C-alpha atoms as a printed R data frame, in Angstrom:
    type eleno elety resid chain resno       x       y       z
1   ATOM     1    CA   UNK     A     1  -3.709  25.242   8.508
2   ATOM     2    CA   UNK     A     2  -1.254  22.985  10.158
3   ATOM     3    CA   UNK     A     3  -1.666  20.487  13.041
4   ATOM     4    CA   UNK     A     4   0.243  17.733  14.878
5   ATOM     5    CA   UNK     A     5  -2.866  15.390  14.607
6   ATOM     6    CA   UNK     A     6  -5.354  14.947  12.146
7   ATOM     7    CA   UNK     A     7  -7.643  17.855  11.380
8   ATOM     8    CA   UNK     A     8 -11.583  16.176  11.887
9   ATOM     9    CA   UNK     A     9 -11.977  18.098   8.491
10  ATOM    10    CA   UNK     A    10  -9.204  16.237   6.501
11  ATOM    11    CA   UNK     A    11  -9.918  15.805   2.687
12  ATOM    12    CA   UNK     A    12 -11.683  12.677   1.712
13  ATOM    13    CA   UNK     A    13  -8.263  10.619   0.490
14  ATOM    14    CA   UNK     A    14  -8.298   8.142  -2.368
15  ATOM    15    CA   UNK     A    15  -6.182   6.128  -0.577
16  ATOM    16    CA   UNK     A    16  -7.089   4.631   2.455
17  ATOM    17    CA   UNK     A    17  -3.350   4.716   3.438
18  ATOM    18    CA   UNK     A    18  -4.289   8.494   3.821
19  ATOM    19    CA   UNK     A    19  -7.773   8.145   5.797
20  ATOM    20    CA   UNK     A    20  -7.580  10.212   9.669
21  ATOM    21    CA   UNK     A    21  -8.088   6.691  11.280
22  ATOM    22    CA   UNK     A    22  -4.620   5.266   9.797
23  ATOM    23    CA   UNK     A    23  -2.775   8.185   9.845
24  ATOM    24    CA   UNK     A    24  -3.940   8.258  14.103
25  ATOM    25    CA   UNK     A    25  -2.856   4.473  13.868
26  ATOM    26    CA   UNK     A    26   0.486   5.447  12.396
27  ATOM    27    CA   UNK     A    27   1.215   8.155  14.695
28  ATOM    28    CA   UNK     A    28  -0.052   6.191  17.750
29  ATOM    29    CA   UNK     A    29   3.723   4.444  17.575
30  ATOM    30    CA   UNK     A    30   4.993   7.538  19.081
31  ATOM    31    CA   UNK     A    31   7.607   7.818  16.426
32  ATOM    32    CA   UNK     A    32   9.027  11.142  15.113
33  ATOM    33    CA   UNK     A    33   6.875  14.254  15.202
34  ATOM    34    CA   UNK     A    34   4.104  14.133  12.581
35  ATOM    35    CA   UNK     A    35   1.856  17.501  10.946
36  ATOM    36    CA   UNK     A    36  -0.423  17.801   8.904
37  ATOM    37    CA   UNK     A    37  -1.328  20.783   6.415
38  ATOM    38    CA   UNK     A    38  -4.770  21.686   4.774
39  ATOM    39    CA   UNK     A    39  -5.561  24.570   2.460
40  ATOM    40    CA   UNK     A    40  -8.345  24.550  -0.254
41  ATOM    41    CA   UNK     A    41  -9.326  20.890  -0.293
42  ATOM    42    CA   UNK     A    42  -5.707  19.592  -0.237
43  ATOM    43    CA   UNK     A    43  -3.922  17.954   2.656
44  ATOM    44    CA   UNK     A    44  -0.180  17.113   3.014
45  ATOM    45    CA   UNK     A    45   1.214  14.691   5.782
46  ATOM    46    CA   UNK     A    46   4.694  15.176   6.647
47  ATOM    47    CA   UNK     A    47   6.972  13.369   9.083
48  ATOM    48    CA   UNK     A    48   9.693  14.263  11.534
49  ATOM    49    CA   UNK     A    49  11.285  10.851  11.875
50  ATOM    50    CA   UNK     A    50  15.152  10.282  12.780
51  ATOM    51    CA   UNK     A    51  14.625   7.340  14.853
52  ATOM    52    CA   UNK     A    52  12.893   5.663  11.541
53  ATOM    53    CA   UNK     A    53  12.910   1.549  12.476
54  ATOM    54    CA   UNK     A    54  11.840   0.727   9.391
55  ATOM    55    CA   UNK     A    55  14.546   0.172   6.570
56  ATOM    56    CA   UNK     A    56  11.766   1.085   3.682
57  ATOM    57    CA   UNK     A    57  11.311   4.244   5.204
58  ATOM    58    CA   UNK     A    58  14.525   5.447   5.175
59  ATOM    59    CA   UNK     A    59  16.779   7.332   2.935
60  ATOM    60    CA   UNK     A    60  19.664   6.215   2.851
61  ATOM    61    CA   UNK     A    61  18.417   1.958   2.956
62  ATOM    62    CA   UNK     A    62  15.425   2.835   0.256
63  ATOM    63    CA   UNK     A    63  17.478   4.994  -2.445
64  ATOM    64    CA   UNK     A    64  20.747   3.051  -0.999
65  ATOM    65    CA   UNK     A    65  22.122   6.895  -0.714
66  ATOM    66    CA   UNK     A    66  25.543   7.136   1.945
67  ATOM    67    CA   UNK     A    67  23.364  10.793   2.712
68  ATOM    68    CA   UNK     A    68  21.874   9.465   6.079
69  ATOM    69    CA   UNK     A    69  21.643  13.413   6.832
70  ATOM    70    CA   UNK     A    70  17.847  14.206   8.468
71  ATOM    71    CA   UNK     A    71  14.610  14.568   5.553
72  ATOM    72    CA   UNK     A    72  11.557  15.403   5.768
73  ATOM    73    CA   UNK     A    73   9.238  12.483   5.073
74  ATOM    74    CA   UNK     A    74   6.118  13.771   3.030
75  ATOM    75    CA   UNK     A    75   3.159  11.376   1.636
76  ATOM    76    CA   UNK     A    76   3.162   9.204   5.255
77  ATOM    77    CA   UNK     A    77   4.857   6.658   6.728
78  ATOM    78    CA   UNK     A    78   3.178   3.667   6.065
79  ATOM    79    CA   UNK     A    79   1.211   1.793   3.799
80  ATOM    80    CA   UNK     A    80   3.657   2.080   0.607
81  ATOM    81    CA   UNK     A    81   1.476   3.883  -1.022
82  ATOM    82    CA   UNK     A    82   1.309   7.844  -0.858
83  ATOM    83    CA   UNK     A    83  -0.510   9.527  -3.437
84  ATOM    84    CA   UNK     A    84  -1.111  13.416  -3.609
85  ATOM    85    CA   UNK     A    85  -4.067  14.535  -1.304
86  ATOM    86    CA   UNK     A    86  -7.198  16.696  -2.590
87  ATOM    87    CA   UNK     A    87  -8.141  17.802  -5.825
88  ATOM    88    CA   UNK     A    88  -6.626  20.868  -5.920
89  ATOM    89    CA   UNK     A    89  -3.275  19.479  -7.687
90  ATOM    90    CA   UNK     A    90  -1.443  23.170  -9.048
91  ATOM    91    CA   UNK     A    91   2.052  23.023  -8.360
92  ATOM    92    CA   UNK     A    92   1.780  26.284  -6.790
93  ATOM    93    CA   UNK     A    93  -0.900  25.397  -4.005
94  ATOM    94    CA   UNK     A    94   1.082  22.162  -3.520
95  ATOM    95    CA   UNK     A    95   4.381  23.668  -3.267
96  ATOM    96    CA   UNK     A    96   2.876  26.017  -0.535
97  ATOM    97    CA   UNK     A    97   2.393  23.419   1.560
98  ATOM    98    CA   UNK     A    98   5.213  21.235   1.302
99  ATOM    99    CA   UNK     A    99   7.117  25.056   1.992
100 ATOM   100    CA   UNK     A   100   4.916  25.723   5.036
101 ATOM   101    CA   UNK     A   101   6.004  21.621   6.213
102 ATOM   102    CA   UNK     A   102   9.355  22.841   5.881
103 ATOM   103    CA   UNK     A   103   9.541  25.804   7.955
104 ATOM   104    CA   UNK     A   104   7.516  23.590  10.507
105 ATOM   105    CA   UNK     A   105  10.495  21.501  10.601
106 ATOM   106    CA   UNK     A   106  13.760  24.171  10.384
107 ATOM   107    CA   UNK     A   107  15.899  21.190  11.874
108 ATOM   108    CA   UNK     A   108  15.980  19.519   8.414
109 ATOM   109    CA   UNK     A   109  17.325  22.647   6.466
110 ATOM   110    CA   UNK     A   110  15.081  22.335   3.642
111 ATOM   111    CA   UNK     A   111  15.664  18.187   3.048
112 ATOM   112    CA   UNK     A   112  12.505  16.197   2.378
113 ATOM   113    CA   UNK     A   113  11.410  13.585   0.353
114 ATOM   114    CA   UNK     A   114   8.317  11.738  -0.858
115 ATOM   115    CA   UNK     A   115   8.304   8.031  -1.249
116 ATOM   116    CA   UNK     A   116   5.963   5.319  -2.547
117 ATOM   117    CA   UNK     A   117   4.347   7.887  -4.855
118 ATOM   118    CA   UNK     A   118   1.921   6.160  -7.864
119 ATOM   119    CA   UNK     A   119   2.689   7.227 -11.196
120 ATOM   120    CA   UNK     A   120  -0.123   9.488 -11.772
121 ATOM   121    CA   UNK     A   121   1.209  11.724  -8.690
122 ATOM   122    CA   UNK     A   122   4.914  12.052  -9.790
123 ATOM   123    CA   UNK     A   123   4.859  14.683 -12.411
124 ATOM   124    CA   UNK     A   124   2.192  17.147  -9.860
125 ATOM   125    CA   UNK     A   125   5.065  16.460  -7.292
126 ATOM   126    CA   UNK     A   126   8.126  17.186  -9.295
127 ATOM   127    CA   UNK     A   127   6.295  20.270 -10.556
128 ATOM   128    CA   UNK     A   128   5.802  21.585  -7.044
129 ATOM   129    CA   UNK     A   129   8.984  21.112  -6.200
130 ATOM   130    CA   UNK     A   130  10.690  22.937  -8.855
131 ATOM   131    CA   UNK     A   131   7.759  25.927  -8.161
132 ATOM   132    CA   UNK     A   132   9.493  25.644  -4.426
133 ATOM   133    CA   UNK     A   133  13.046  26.036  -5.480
134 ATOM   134    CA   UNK     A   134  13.936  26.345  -9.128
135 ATOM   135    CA   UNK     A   135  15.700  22.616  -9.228
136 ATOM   136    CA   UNK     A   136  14.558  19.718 -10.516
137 ATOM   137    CA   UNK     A   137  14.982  16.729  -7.763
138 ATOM   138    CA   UNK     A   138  16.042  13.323  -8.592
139 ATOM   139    CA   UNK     A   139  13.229  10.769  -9.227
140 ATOM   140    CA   UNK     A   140  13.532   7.010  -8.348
141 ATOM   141    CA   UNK     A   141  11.479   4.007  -8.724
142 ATOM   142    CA   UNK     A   142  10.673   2.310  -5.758
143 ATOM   143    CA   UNK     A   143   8.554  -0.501  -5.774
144 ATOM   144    CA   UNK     A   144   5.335  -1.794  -7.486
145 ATOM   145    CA   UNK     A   145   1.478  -2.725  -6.006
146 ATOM   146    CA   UNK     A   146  -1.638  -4.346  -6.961
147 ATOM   147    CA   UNK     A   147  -4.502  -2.862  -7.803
148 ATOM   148    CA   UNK     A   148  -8.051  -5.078  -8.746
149 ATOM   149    CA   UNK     A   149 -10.282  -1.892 -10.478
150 ATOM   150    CA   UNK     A   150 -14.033  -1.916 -11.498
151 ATOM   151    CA   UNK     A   151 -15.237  -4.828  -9.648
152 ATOM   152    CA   UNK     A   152 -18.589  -5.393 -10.956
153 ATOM   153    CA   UNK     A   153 -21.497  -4.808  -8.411
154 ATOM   154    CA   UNK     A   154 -24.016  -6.246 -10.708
155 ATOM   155    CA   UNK     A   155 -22.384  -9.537 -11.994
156 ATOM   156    CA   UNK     A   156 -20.004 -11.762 -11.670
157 ATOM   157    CA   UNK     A   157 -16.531 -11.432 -10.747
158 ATOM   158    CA   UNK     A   158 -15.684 -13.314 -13.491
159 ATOM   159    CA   UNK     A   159 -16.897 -11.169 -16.524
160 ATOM   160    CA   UNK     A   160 -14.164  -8.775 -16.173
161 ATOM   161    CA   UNK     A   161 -11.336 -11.665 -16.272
162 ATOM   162    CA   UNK     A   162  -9.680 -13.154 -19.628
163 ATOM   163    CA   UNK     A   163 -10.634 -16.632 -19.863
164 ATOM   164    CA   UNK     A   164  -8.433 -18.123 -18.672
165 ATOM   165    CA   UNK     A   165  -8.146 -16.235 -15.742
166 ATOM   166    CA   UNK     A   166 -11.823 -17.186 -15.591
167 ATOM   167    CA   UNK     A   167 -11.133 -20.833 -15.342
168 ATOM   168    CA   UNK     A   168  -7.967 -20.270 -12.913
169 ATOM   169    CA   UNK     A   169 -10.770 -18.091 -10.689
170 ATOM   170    CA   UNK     A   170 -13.596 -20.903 -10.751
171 ATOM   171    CA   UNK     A   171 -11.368 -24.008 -10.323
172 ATOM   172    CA   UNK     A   172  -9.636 -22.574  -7.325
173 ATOM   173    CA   UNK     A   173 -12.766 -21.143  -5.667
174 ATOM   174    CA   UNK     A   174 -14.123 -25.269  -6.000
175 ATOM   175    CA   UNK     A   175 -11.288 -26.660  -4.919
176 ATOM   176    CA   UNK     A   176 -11.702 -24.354  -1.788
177 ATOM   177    CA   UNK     A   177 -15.541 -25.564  -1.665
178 ATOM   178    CA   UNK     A   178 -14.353 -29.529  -1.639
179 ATOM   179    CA   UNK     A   179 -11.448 -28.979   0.854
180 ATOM   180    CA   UNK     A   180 -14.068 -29.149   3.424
181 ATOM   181    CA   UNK     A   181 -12.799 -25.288   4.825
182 ATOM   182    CA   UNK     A   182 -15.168 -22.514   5.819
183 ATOM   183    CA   UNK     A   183 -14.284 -19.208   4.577
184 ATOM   184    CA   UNK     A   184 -16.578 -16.673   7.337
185 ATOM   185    CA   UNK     A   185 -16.239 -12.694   7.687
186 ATOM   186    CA   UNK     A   186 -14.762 -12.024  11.483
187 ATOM   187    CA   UNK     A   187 -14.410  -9.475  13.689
188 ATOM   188    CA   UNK     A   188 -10.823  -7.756  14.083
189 ATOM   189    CA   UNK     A   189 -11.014  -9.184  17.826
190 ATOM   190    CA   UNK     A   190 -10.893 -12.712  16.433
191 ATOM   191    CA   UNK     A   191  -7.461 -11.563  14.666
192 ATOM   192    CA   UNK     A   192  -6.380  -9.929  17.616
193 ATOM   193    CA   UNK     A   193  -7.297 -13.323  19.749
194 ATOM   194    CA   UNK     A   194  -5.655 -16.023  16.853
195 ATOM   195    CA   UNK     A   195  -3.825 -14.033  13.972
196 ATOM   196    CA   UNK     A   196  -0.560 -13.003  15.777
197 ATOM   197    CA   UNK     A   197   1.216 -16.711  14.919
198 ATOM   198    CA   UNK     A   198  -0.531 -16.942  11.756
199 ATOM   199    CA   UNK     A   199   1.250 -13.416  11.068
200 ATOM   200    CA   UNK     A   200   4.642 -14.573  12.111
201 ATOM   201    CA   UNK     A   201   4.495 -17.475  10.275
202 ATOM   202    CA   UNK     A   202   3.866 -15.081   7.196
203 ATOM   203    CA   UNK     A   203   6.589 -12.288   7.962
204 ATOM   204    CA   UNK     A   204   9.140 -15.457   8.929
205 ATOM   205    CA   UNK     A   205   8.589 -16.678   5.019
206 ATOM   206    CA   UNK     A   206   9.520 -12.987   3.394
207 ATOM   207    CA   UNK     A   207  12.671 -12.729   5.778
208 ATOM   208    CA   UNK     A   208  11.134 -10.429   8.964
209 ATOM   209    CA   UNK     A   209  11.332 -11.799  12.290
210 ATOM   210    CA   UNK     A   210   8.999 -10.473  15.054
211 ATOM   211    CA   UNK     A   211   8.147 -11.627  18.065
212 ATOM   212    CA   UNK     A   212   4.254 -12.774  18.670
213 ATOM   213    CA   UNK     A   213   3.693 -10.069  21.100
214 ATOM   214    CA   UNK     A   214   4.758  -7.444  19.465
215 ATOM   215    CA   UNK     A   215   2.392  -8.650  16.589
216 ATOM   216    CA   UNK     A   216  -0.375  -8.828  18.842
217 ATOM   217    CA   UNK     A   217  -0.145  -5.151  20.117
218 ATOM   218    CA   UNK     A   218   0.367  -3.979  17.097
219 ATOM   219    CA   UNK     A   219  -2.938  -5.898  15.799
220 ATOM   220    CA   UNK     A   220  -4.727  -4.632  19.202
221 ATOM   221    CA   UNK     A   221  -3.729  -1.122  18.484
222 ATOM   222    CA   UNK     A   222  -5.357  -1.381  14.684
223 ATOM   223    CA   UNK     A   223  -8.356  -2.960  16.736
224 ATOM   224    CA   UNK     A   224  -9.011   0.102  19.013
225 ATOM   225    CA   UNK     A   225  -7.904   2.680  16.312
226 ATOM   226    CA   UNK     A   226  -9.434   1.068  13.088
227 ATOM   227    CA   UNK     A   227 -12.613  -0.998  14.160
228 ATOM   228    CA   UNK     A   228 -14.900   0.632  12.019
229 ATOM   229    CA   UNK     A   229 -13.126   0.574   8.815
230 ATOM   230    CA   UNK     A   230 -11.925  -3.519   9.602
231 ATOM   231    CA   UNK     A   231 -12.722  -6.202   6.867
232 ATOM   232    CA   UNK     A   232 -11.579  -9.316   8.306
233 ATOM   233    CA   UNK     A   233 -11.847 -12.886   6.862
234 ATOM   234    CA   UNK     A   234 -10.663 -16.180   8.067
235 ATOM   235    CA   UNK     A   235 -10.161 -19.673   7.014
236 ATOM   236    CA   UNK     A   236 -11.322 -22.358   9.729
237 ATOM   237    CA   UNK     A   237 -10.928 -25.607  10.053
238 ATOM   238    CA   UNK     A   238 -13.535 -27.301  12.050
239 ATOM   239    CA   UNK     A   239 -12.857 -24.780  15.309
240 ATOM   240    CA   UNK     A   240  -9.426 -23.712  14.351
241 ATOM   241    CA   UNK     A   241  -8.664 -20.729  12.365
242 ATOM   242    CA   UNK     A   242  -6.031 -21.531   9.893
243 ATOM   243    CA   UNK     A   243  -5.433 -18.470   8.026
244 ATOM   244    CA   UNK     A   244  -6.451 -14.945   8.059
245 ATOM   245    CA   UNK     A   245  -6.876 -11.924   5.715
246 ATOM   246    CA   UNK     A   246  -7.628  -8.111   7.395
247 ATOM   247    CA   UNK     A   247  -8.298  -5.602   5.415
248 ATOM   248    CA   UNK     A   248  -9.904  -1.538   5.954
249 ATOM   249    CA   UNK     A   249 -12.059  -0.155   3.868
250 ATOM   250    CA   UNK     A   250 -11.964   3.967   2.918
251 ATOM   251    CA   UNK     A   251 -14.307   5.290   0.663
252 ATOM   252    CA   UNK     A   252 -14.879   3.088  -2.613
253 ATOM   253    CA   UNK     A   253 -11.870   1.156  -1.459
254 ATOM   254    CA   UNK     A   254 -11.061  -1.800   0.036
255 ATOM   255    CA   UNK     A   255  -7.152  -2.111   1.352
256 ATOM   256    CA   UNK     A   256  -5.625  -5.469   2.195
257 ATOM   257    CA   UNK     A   257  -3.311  -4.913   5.260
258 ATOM   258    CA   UNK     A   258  -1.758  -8.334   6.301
259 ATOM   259    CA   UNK     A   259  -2.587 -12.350   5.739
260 ATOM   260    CA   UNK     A   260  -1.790 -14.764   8.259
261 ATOM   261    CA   UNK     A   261  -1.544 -18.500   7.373
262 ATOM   262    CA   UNK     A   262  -0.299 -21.392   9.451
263 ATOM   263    CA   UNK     A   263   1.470 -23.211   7.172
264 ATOM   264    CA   UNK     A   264   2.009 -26.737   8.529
265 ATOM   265    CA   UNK     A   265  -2.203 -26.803   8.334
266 ATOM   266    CA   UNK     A   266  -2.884 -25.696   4.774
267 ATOM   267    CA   UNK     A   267  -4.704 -28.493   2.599
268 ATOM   268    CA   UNK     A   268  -3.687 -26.760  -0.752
269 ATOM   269    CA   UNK     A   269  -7.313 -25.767  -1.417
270 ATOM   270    CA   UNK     A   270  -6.002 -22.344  -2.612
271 ATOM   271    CA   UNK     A   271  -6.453 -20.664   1.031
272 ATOM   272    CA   UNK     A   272  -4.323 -17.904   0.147
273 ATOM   273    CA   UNK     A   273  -6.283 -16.946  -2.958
274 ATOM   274    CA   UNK     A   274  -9.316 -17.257  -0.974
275 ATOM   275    CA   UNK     A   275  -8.187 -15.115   1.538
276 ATOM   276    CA   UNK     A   276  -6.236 -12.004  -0.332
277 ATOM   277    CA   UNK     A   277  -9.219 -12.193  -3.045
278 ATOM   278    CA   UNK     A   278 -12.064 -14.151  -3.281
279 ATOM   279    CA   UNK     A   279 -12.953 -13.143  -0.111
280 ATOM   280    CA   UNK     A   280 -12.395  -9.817  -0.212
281 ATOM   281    CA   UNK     A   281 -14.086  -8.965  -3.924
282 ATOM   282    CA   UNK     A   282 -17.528 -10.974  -2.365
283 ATOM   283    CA   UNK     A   283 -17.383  -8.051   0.268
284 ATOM   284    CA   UNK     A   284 -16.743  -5.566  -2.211
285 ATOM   285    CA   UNK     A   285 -19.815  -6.922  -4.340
286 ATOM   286    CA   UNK     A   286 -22.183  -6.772  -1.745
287 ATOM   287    CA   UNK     A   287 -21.330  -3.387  -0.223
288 ATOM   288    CA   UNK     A   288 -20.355  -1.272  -3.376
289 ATOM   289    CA   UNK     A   289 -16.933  -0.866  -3.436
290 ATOM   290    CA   UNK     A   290 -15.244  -0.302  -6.579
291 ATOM   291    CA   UNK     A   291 -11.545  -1.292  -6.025
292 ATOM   292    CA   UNK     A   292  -8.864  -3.524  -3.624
293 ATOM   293    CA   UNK     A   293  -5.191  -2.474  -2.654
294 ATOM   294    CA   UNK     A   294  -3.932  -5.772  -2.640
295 ATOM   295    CA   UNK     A   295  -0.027  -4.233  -1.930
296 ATOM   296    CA   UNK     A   296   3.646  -5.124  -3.246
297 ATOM   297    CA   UNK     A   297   4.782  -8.240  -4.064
298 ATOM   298    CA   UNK     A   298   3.587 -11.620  -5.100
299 ATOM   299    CA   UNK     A   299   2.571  -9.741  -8.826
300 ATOM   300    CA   UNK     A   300   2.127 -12.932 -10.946
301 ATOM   301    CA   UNK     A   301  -0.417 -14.352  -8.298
302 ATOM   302    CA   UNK     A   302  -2.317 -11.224  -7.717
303 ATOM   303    CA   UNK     A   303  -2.569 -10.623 -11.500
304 ATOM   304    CA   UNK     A   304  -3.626 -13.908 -12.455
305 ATOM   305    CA   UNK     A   305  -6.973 -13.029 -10.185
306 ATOM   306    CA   UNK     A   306  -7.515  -9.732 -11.937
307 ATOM   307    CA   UNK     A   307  -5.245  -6.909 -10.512
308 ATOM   308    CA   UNK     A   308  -3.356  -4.533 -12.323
309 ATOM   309    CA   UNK     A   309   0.383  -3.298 -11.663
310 ATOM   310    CA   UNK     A   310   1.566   0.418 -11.065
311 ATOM   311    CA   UNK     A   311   5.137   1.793  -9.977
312 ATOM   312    CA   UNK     A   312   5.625   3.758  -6.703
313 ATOM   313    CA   UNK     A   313   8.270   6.389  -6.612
314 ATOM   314    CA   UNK     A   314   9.954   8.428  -4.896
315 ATOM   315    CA   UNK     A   315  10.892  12.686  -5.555
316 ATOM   316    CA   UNK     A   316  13.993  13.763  -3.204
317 ATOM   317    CA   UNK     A   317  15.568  17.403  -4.033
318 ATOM   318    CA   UNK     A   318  19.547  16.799  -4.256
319 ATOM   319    CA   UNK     A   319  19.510  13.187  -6.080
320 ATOM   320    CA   UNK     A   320  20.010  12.522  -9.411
321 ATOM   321    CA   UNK     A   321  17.557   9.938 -12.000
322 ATOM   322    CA   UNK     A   322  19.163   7.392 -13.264
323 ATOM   323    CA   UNK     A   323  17.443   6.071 -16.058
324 ATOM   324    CA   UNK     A   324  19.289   2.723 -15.638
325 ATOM   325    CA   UNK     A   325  18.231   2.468 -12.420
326 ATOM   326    CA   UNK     A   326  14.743   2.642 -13.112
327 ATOM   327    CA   UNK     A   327  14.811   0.252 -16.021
328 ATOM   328    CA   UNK     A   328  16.745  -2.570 -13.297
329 ATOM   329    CA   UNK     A   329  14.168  -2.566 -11.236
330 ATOM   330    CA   UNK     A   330  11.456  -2.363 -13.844
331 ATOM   331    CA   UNK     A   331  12.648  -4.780 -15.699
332 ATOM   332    CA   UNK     A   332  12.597  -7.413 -12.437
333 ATOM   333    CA   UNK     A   333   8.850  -6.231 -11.894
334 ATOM   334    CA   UNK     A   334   7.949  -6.933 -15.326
335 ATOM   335    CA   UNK     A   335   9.762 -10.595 -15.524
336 ATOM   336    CA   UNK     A   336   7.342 -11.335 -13.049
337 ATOM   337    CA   UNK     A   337   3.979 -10.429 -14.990
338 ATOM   338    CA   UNK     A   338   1.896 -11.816 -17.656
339 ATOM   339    CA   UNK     A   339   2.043 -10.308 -20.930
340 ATOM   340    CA   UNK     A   340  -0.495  -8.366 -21.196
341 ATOM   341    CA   UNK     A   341   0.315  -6.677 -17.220
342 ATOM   342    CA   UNK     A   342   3.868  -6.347 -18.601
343 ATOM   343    CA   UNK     A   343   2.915  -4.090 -21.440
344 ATOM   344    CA   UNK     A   344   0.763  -2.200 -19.586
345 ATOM   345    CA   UNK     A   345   3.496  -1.250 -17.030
346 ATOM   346    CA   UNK     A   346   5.768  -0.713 -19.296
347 ATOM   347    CA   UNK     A   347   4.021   2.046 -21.023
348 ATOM   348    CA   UNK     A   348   3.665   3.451 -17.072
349 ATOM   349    CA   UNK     A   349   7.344   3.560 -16.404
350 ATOM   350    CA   UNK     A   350   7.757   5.408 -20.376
351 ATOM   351    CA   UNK     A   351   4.966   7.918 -19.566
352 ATOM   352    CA   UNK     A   352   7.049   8.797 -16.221
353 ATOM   353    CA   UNK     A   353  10.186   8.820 -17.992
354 ATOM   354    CA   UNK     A   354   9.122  10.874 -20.239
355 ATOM   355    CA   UNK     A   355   6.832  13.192 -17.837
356 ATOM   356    CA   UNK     A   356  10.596  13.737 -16.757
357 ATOM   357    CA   UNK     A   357  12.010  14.766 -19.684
358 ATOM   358    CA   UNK     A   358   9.229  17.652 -20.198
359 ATOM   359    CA   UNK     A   359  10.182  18.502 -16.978
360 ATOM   360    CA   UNK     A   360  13.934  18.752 -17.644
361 ATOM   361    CA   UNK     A   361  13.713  20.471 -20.634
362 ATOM   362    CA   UNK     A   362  14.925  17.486 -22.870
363 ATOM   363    CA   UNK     A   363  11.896  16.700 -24.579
């Protein structure tokens, strides 16, 4: 089955960066030509998308390839995180639908590629791929996100942190408590009505300038497209919101979108802790969910409250792995993370690497 919307009988993602109501979000942009593909409990989302704004999701800026020639985009175009959809994972079923995506799409000759991939998802993809044509395609580390797993729905927090994460996680949740600050649960309106400077303010300190009103759509179009699945916190003080977190929940998890702060307001009472996940874990506590998203970046902060680190990569037929590529941007990932976070992702990036060798025929 293939559609250019969302089939009402898509397969429950574990990803809410695959759920029907973002993917409708994403598409509601109007940018490129998106389908989707369904056969025995497995969905693909691919992506006709040559006027691509979006530097990350391109080619040639992401891999930093001179090939600016037109791919297929396959896993979705947002979110930065794209894992394989359904439980049927045999490279053969998978590699029928990325084929069936393909002649959907004869304008891109057979060019595609899947970025933002987790770990776990690389080798099923490679596999398929080499089911669709014989080759092996190149494989490339892309990025990194947090994860915070197992959140305890019958204890504290607390129990599943080292101790001295523990302490870190009590003192700052106090020092919140004496600022005076009032962390409440809002409605996506109220981030609609105040977040759009707090957002700028935000996307201004990481390098990305957009204008207030363009932030503000896009918030109002998550508001009429998302409203169900919105998880929105906010810092106030007295009357005025200060900062903001909004985040949607899918299933068993609980994905952090944005945070807005104004800056010139903050009291250093750890608002942006409280926000991304102090906040956010209470919610998951009291309504069952098992896991946060927290996203890229900031991995020293995020892992200091409990998260975990994973890679994201991406699988593009006619590109070669480099090895030292992967280790480059490993190794600035893992300068960034606590010991224990470091080992654990670097035994990630060796099973991939050598996931690739078994499928290379080196091993």
């Amino acid at each position: 089955m293939i559609s250019s919307t969302v089939p009402s009988a898509w397969p429950q993602p574990e990803s809410f960066y695959s759920s029907p109501n973002w993917l409708r979000f994403v598409d509601s942009d109007g940018v490129g030509r998106p389908a989707y593909l369904m056969k025995d409990g497995a969905g693909l989302v691919a992506h006709h998308a040559p006027d691509e704004g979006h530097p990350d999701y391109r080619f040639e800026t992401l891999l930093d390839s001179e090939d600016d020639s037109a791919r297929l985009l396959l896993g979705g175009r947002r979110g930065f995180c794209s894992p394989v959809i359904g439980t049927h994972r045999s490279p053969a079923a998978l590699a029928e639908l990325m084929g069936a995506a393909l002649e959907a799409f004869p304008e891109v000759h057979g060019a595609w590629w899947w970025p933002y991939l987790p770990s776990k998802d690389v080798p099923h993809v490679v596999a398929a791929a080499r089911s669709l044509t014989g080759e092996t395609p190149g494989v490339h580390l892309v990025d990194a996100d947090c994860t915070v797993q197992q959140i305890p729905a019958d204890g504290p927090f607390e129990s599943k942190l080292t101790k001295s994460q523990h302490r870190h996680w009590r003192r700052e949740w106090q020092r919140f408590v004496k600022s005076g600050l009032e962390l409440r649960q809002v409605s996506i309106d109220e981030i609609v009505a105040c977040g759009a400077p707090l957002l700028q303010q935000v996307e201004l300190k990481y390098g990305n300038e957009h204008e207030e009103e363009n932030l503000r759509a896009t918030l109002g179009r998550q508001a009429h497209i998302l409203r169900e699945e919105a998880v929105a916190h906010a810092v106030f003080d007295g009357s005025r919101m200060t900062g903001y977190s909004l985040g949607y929940r899918s299933g068993q998890q609980l994905a952090l979108r944005s945070i807005g702060l104004n800056y010139g307001e903050l009291r250093n009472a750890a608002e942006y802790a409280v926000l991304l996940v102090h906040g956010p874990v209470r919610f998951a506590q009291e309504n069952g969910i098992e896991s946060l998203h927290l996203g890229t970046r900031s991995y020293e902060a995020k892992c200091r409250r409990g998260a975990g680190v994973r890679g994201l990569w991406a699988v593009a037929p006619g590109t070669t792995t480099s090895k030292k590529k992967i280790e480059e941007l490993a190794g600035s990932v893992l300068a960034q993370l606590p010991a224990t976070d470091a080992a654990a992702f670097r035994s990630e990036i060796d099973a991939v690497l050598a996931s690739l060798l078994v499928e290379s025929g080196q091993a």
